CSV table of C-alpha atoms and ligand atoms in Angstrom, one decimal:
chain,number,residue,atom,x,y,z
A,21,MET,CA,118.2,100.3,120.5
A,22,SER,CA,120.0,102.7,118.3
A,23,ARG,CA,118.2,103.7,115.2
A,24,ARG,CA,118.1,106.8,113.2
A,25,LYS,CA,115.3,109.3,113.9
A,26,LEU,CA,114.2,110.8,110.6
A,27,TYR,CA,111.6,113.2,111.7
A,28,GLU,CA,109.7,114.1,114.9
A,29,GLY,CA,106.2,115.5,114.6
A,30,LYS,CA,103.6,116.5,117.2
A,31,ALA,CA,102.1,113.1,117.7
A,32,LYS,CA,104.5,110.7,116.0
A,33,ILE,CA,108.2,110.0,115.5
A,34,ILE,CA,109.5,108.5,112.2
A,35,TYR,CA,112.5,106.2,112.5
A,36,GLU,CA,114.6,104.6,109.8
A,37,GLY,CA,113.1,101.1,109.0
A,38,PRO,CA,114.9,97.8,109.0
A,39,GLU,CA,115.0,97.5,105.2
A,40,PRO,CA,115.4,100.2,102.5
A,41,GLY,CA,112.0,101.6,101.5
A,42,THR,CA,110.6,101.2,105.0
A,43,VAL,CA,110.2,103.5,108.0
A,44,ILE,CA,108.8,103.0,111.5
A,45,GLN,CA,106.0,105.1,112.8
A,46,HIS,CA,106.1,105.6,116.6
A,47,PHE,CA,102.9,106.9,118.2
A,48,LYS,CA,103.4,109.3,121.1
A,49,ASP,CA,101.0,110.2,123.9
A,50,ASP,CA,101.6,113.9,123.1
A,51,ALA,CA,98.6,115.9,122.0
A,52,THR,CA,98.6,119.4,120.5
A,53,ALA,CA,95.8,121.6,119.2
A,54,PHE,CA,95.3,125.1,117.7
A,55,ASN,CA,98.6,124.9,115.8
A,56,ALA,CA,100.4,123.6,118.9
A,57,GLN,CA,99.4,126.5,121.2
A,58,LYS,CA,97.7,123.9,123.4
A,59,LYS,CA,99.8,120.9,124.5
A,60,ASP,CA,99.4,118.0,126.8
A,61,VAL,CA,99.9,114.3,127.3
A,62,ILE,CA,97.0,111.9,126.9
A,63,GLU,CA,98.0,108.8,128.7
A,64,GLY,CA,97.9,105.7,126.5
A,65,LYS,CA,96.8,107.6,123.3
A,66,GLY,CA,99.8,106.4,121.3
A,67,VAL,CA,99.0,102.8,122.0
A,68,ILE,CA,95.3,103.3,121.1
A,69,ASN,CA,96.0,105.3,117.9
A,70,ASN,CA,98.6,102.7,116.8
A,71,ARG,CA,95.9,100.0,117.1
A,72,ILE,CA,93.0,102.0,115.6
A,73,SER,CA,95.1,103.2,112.7
A,74,GLU,CA,96.4,99.7,112.0
A,75,PHE,CA,92.9,98.3,112.0
A,76,LEU,CA,91.5,101.0,109.7
A,77,MET,CA,94.4,100.9,107.2
A,78,LEU,CA,94.0,97.1,107.0
A,79,ARG,CA,90.3,97.4,106.3
A,80,LEU,CA,90.9,100.0,103.6
A,81,GLY,CA,93.6,97.8,102.1
A,82,GLU,CA,91.2,94.9,101.9
A,83,MET,CA,88.9,97.2,100.0
A,84,LYS,CA,91.6,97.9,97.5
A,85,VAL,CA,92.6,101.4,98.8
A,86,PRO,CA,96.5,101.3,98.5
A,87,THR,CA,98.1,102.3,101.8
A,88,HIS,CA,101.6,102.6,103.3
A,89,PHE,CA,100.9,100.1,106.1
A,90,ILE,CA,103.0,97.0,106.3
A,91,LYS,CA,102.6,95.5,109.8
A,92,ALA,CA,102.4,96.2,113.5
A,93,LEU,CA,105.7,96.0,115.3
A,94,ASN,CA,104.7,96.6,118.9
A,95,MET,CA,102.2,98.5,121.1
A,96,ARG,CA,103.3,101.9,119.8
A,97,GLU,CA,105.0,101.2,116.5
A,98,GLN,CA,104.2,100.1,113.0
A,99,LEU,CA,106.3,99.4,110.0
A,100,VAL,CA,105.2,101.3,106.9
A,101,LYS,CA,106.5,101.9,103.4
A,102,ALA,CA,108.6,105.0,103.0
A,103,VAL,CA,106.8,107.5,100.9
A,104,GLU,CA,107.3,111.1,99.8
A,105,ILE,CA,104.5,112.9,101.7
A,106,ILE,CA,102.4,115.2,99.4
A,107,PRO,CA,102.2,118.4,101.5
A,108,LEU,CA,98.4,118.5,101.7
A,109,GLU,CA,95.9,117.8,104.4
A,110,VAL,CA,93.0,116.3,102.7
A,111,ILE,CA,89.8,116.9,104.7
A,112,ILE,CA,86.6,115.1,104.0
A,113,ARG,CA,83.4,116.4,105.7
A,114,ASN,CA,80.0,114.8,106.0
A,115,VAL,CA,78.6,117.0,108.7
A,116,ALA,CA,79.6,120.6,109.5
A,117,ALA,CA,82.0,121.0,112.5
A,118,GLY,CA,85.2,122.8,113.4
A,119,SER,CA,86.7,125.3,111.0
A,120,ILE,CA,84.1,125.1,108.2
A,121,CYS,CA,81.5,126.4,110.7
A,122,LYS,CA,83.5,129.5,111.4
A,123,ARG,CA,84.5,130.0,107.8
A,124,LEU,CA,81.0,129.7,106.3
A,125,GLY,CA,78.7,130.5,109.3
A,126,LEU,CA,77.3,126.9,109.5
A,127,GLU,CA,75.7,125.4,112.5
A,128,GLU,CA,77.8,122.6,114.1
A,129,GLY,CA,76.1,119.3,113.4
A,130,GLN,CA,74.3,120.5,110.3
A,131,SER,CA,74.4,117.8,107.5
A,132,LEU,CA,76.2,118.9,104.4
A,133,PRO,CA,74.4,118.4,101.1
A,134,ARG,CA,77.1,116.1,100.0
A,135,PRO,CA,80.5,115.1,101.3
A,136,LEU,CA,82.9,118.0,100.8
A,137,ILE,CA,86.7,117.7,100.2
A,138,GLU,CA,89.0,120.5,101.3
A,139,TYR,CA,92.7,120.8,100.9
A,140,CYS,CA,95.1,122.6,103.3
A,141,TYR,CA,98.8,123.3,102.6
A,142,LYS,CA,100.8,121.4,105.2
A,143,ASN,CA,102.9,124.2,106.7
A,144,ASP,CA,102.9,124.7,110.5
A,145,ALA,CA,104.4,128.2,110.3
A,146,LEU,CA,101.4,129.3,108.2
A,147,GLY,CA,98.9,127.3,110.2
A,148,ASP,CA,98.0,124.9,107.4
A,149,PRO,CA,96.1,127.4,105.2
A,150,LEU,CA,93.1,126.3,103.0
A,151,VAL,CA,94.1,126.1,99.4
A,152,GLY,CA,92.4,125.3,96.1
A,153,GLU,CA,93.5,123.1,93.2
A,154,GLU,CA,94.8,126.3,91.4
A,155,HIS,CA,97.4,126.8,94.2
A,156,ILE,CA,98.2,123.1,94.3
A,157,PHE,CA,98.9,123.0,90.5
A,158,ALA,CA,100.6,126.4,90.3
A,159,PHE,CA,103.1,125.6,93.1
A,160,GLU,CA,103.4,122.0,92.0
A,161,TRP,CA,102.5,120.4,95.3
A,162,ALA,CA,100.7,117.7,93.3
A,163,THR,CA,99.8,117.1,89.7
A,164,PRO,CA,96.3,117.1,88.2
A,165,GLN,CA,96.5,113.3,87.8
A,166,GLU,CA,97.6,112.9,91.4
A,167,MET,CA,94.7,115.1,92.6
A,168,ASP,CA,92.3,112.9,90.6
A,169,GLU,CA,93.6,109.8,92.4
A,170,ILE,CA,93.5,111.6,95.8
A,171,TYR,CA,90.0,112.7,95.2
A,172,SER,CA,88.7,109.3,94.3
A,173,MET,CA,90.6,107.5,97.1
A,174,ALA,CA,89.4,110.1,99.6
A,175,MET,CA,85.8,109.6,98.6
A,176,ARG,CA,86.2,105.8,98.7
A,177,CYS,CA,87.8,106.0,102.2
A,178,ASN,CA,84.8,108.1,103.3
A,179,ASP,CA,82.4,105.4,102.2
A,180,ILE,CA,84.3,102.6,103.8
A,181,LEU,CA,85.1,104.4,107.0
A,182,SER,CA,81.6,105.8,107.4
A,183,GLY,CA,80.3,102.3,107.1
A,184,ILE,CA,82.8,100.9,109.6
A,185,PHE,CA,82.0,103.6,112.2
A,186,ALA,CA,78.2,103.3,111.6
A,187,GLY,CA,78.5,99.6,112.4
A,188,ILE,CA,79.8,100.6,115.9
A,189,GLY,CA,77.2,103.3,116.5
A,190,LEU,CA,79.5,106.3,115.5
A,191,LYS,CA,79.0,109.0,113.0
A,192,LEU,CA,82.0,110.0,111.0
A,193,ILE,CA,81.6,113.8,111.0
A,194,ASP,CA,84.9,114.7,109.2
A,195,PHE,CA,88.4,113.4,109.0
A,196,LYS,CA,91.9,114.3,107.6
A,197,LEU,CA,94.0,112.1,105.3
A,198,GLU,CA,97.5,112.4,104.0
A,199,PHE,CA,98.9,110.8,100.9
A,200,GLY,CA,102.4,109.9,99.7
A,201,ARG,CA,104.2,109.0,96.6
A,202,LEU,CA,105.5,105.4,96.7
A,203,TYR,CA,108.4,104.8,94.3
A,204,GLU,CA,108.7,101.1,93.2
A,205,GLY,CA,111.4,100.8,90.5
A,206,ASP,CA,110.4,103.1,87.7
A,207,GLU,CA,106.8,103.3,88.9
A,208,MET,CA,105.3,105.8,91.2
A,209,ARG,CA,101.9,105.5,92.8
A,210,VAL,CA,99.9,107.6,95.3
A,211,VAL,CA,99.1,105.7,98.5
A,212,LEU,CA,97.3,106.6,101.7
A,213,ALA,CA,99.8,107.4,104.4
A,214,ASP,CA,100.1,108.9,108.0
A,215,GLU,CA,97.4,107.7,110.4
A,216,ILE,CA,93.6,107.5,110.8
A,217,SER,CA,92.6,107.8,114.5
A,218,PRO,CA,90.5,109.9,116.9
A,219,ASP,CA,93.3,112.5,116.5
A,220,SER,CA,92.4,113.0,112.8
A,221,CYS,CA,88.6,112.2,112.8
A,222,ARG,CA,85.6,113.7,114.4
A,223,LEU,CA,83.4,110.8,115.7
A,224,TRP,CA,80.1,111.4,117.4
A,225,ASP,CA,77.9,108.7,119.1
A,226,ARG,CA,74.9,108.2,116.9
A,227,GLU,CA,72.5,108.1,119.8
A,228,THR,CA,73.8,110.6,122.3
A,229,GLN,CA,75.9,112.8,120.0
A,230,LYS,CA,78.8,112.4,122.5
A,231,ARG,CA,82.1,113.4,121.0
A,232,LEU,CA,84.6,110.6,121.0
A,233,ASP,CA,87.6,112.4,119.4
A,234,LYS,CA,90.2,115.1,119.8
A,235,ASP,CA,87.5,117.8,120.2
A,236,ARG,CA,87.4,116.6,123.9
A,237,PHE,CA,91.0,117.7,124.2
A,238,ARG,CA,90.7,120.8,122.1
A,239,HIS,CA,87.7,122.1,124.1
A,240,ASP,CA,88.6,120.7,127.6
A,241,MET,CA,85.6,118.4,127.6
A,242,GLY,CA,87.2,115.8,129.9
A,243,GLU,CA,87.3,112.0,129.5
A,244,VAL,CA,89.8,112.3,126.6
A,245,ALA,CA,91.7,109.1,127.1
A,246,GLU,CA,88.4,107.3,128.0
A,247,SER,CA,86.8,108.4,124.7
A,248,TYR,CA,89.8,107.2,122.6
A,249,GLN,CA,89.6,103.9,124.5
A,250,GLU,CA,85.8,103.7,123.8
A,251,VAL,CA,86.4,103.9,120.1
A,252,ALA,CA,89.1,101.2,120.3
A,253,ARG,CA,86.9,99.0,122.4
A,254,ARG,CA,84.0,99.4,120.0
A,255,LEU,CA,86.3,98.5,117.1
A,256,SER,CA,87.4,95.5,119.2
A,257,VAL,CA,91.1,96.4,118.8
A,258,LEU,CA,91.9,96.6,122.5
A,259,PRO,CA,92.0,93.5,124.7
B,27,LIG,N1,92.5,117.7,111.3
B,27,LIG,C1,93.6,117.0,111.6
B,27,LIG,N2,94.8,117.7,111.6
B,27,LIG,C2,94.9,119.1,111.3
B,27,LIG,C3,93.6,119.7,111.0
B,27,LIG,C4,92.5,119.0,111.0
B,27,LIG,O1,93.7,115.8,111.8
B,27,LIG,O2,95.9,119.6,111.3
B,27,LIG,C5,91.2,116.9,111.3
B,27,LIG,C6,90.3,117.3,112.5
B,27,LIG,O3,90.5,116.4,113.5
B,27,LIG,C7,88.9,117.1,111.9
B,27,LIG,C8,89.1,117.4,110.4
B,27,LIG,O4,90.5,117.3,110.1
B,27,LIG,O5,88.5,115.8,112.0
B,27,LIG,C9,88.6,118.8,110.0
B,27,LIG,O6,89.3,119.8,110.9
B,27,LIG,P1,88.9,121.3,110.8
B,27,LIG,O7,89.3,121.9,109.5
B,27,LIG,O8,87.5,121.5,111.2
B,27,LIG,O9,89.9,122.0,111.8
B,27,LIG,P2,89.9,122.2,113.3
B,27,LIG,O10,88.5,122.6,113.7
B,27,LIG,O11,90.2,120.9,113.9
B,27,LIG,O12,90.9,123.2,113.6
């Protein structure tokens, strides 16, 4: 099939879609960590993340969170609305883990007093640095009105996703969202874009605290593919 590749990232390829205003997201098995210094292939990850992300985007959509998702195309691909990605990684944290522990000297697993939102400027060459709203507004990465919408959508996603994962015995420790501008005629609105999967979430089993996410890859903990499968199985998205 000849179709135009618009962009290739670390875990996904974006192809031109069948109609204007659409693109195809293709999920690869490639995994990277630590700003792509660590690379490997996790067999079957693309298939699983495609299904998990589809499921979660649909659930969020039902709860009135606008998303880019249109429909699944095949095991590795989904049709989504073409958006202009806002160059921010929006991180929501319920429990301390990863970079915030190093930065603030927190214990991994420590509950946070309330969900925290952090913003990183999406720039691989700079290693996605943490930024504040001052930077976001000064450099015009997003407007104050867009940031208000992003903040409330992110908090809403946190409530919904935390509930979904609690229902399958998992704790949503933290996760990363990306948003995009969707242009419809003269109107522009901000919608949830990219993916939501064990690549972009930390998920711990509520009973055993076992990590079922990309930290298994980051820290060579083994059973990486099996853990992604476990999340998919608990969500009942894998046959
Ligand atoms: N995350 C992500 N992509 C990134 C950076 C972070 O999906 O480029 C996710 C990560 O999987 C975790 C959350 O965002 O669920 C918070 O990550 P953190 O800032 O702790 O960074 P890390 O420790 O992963 O470097």
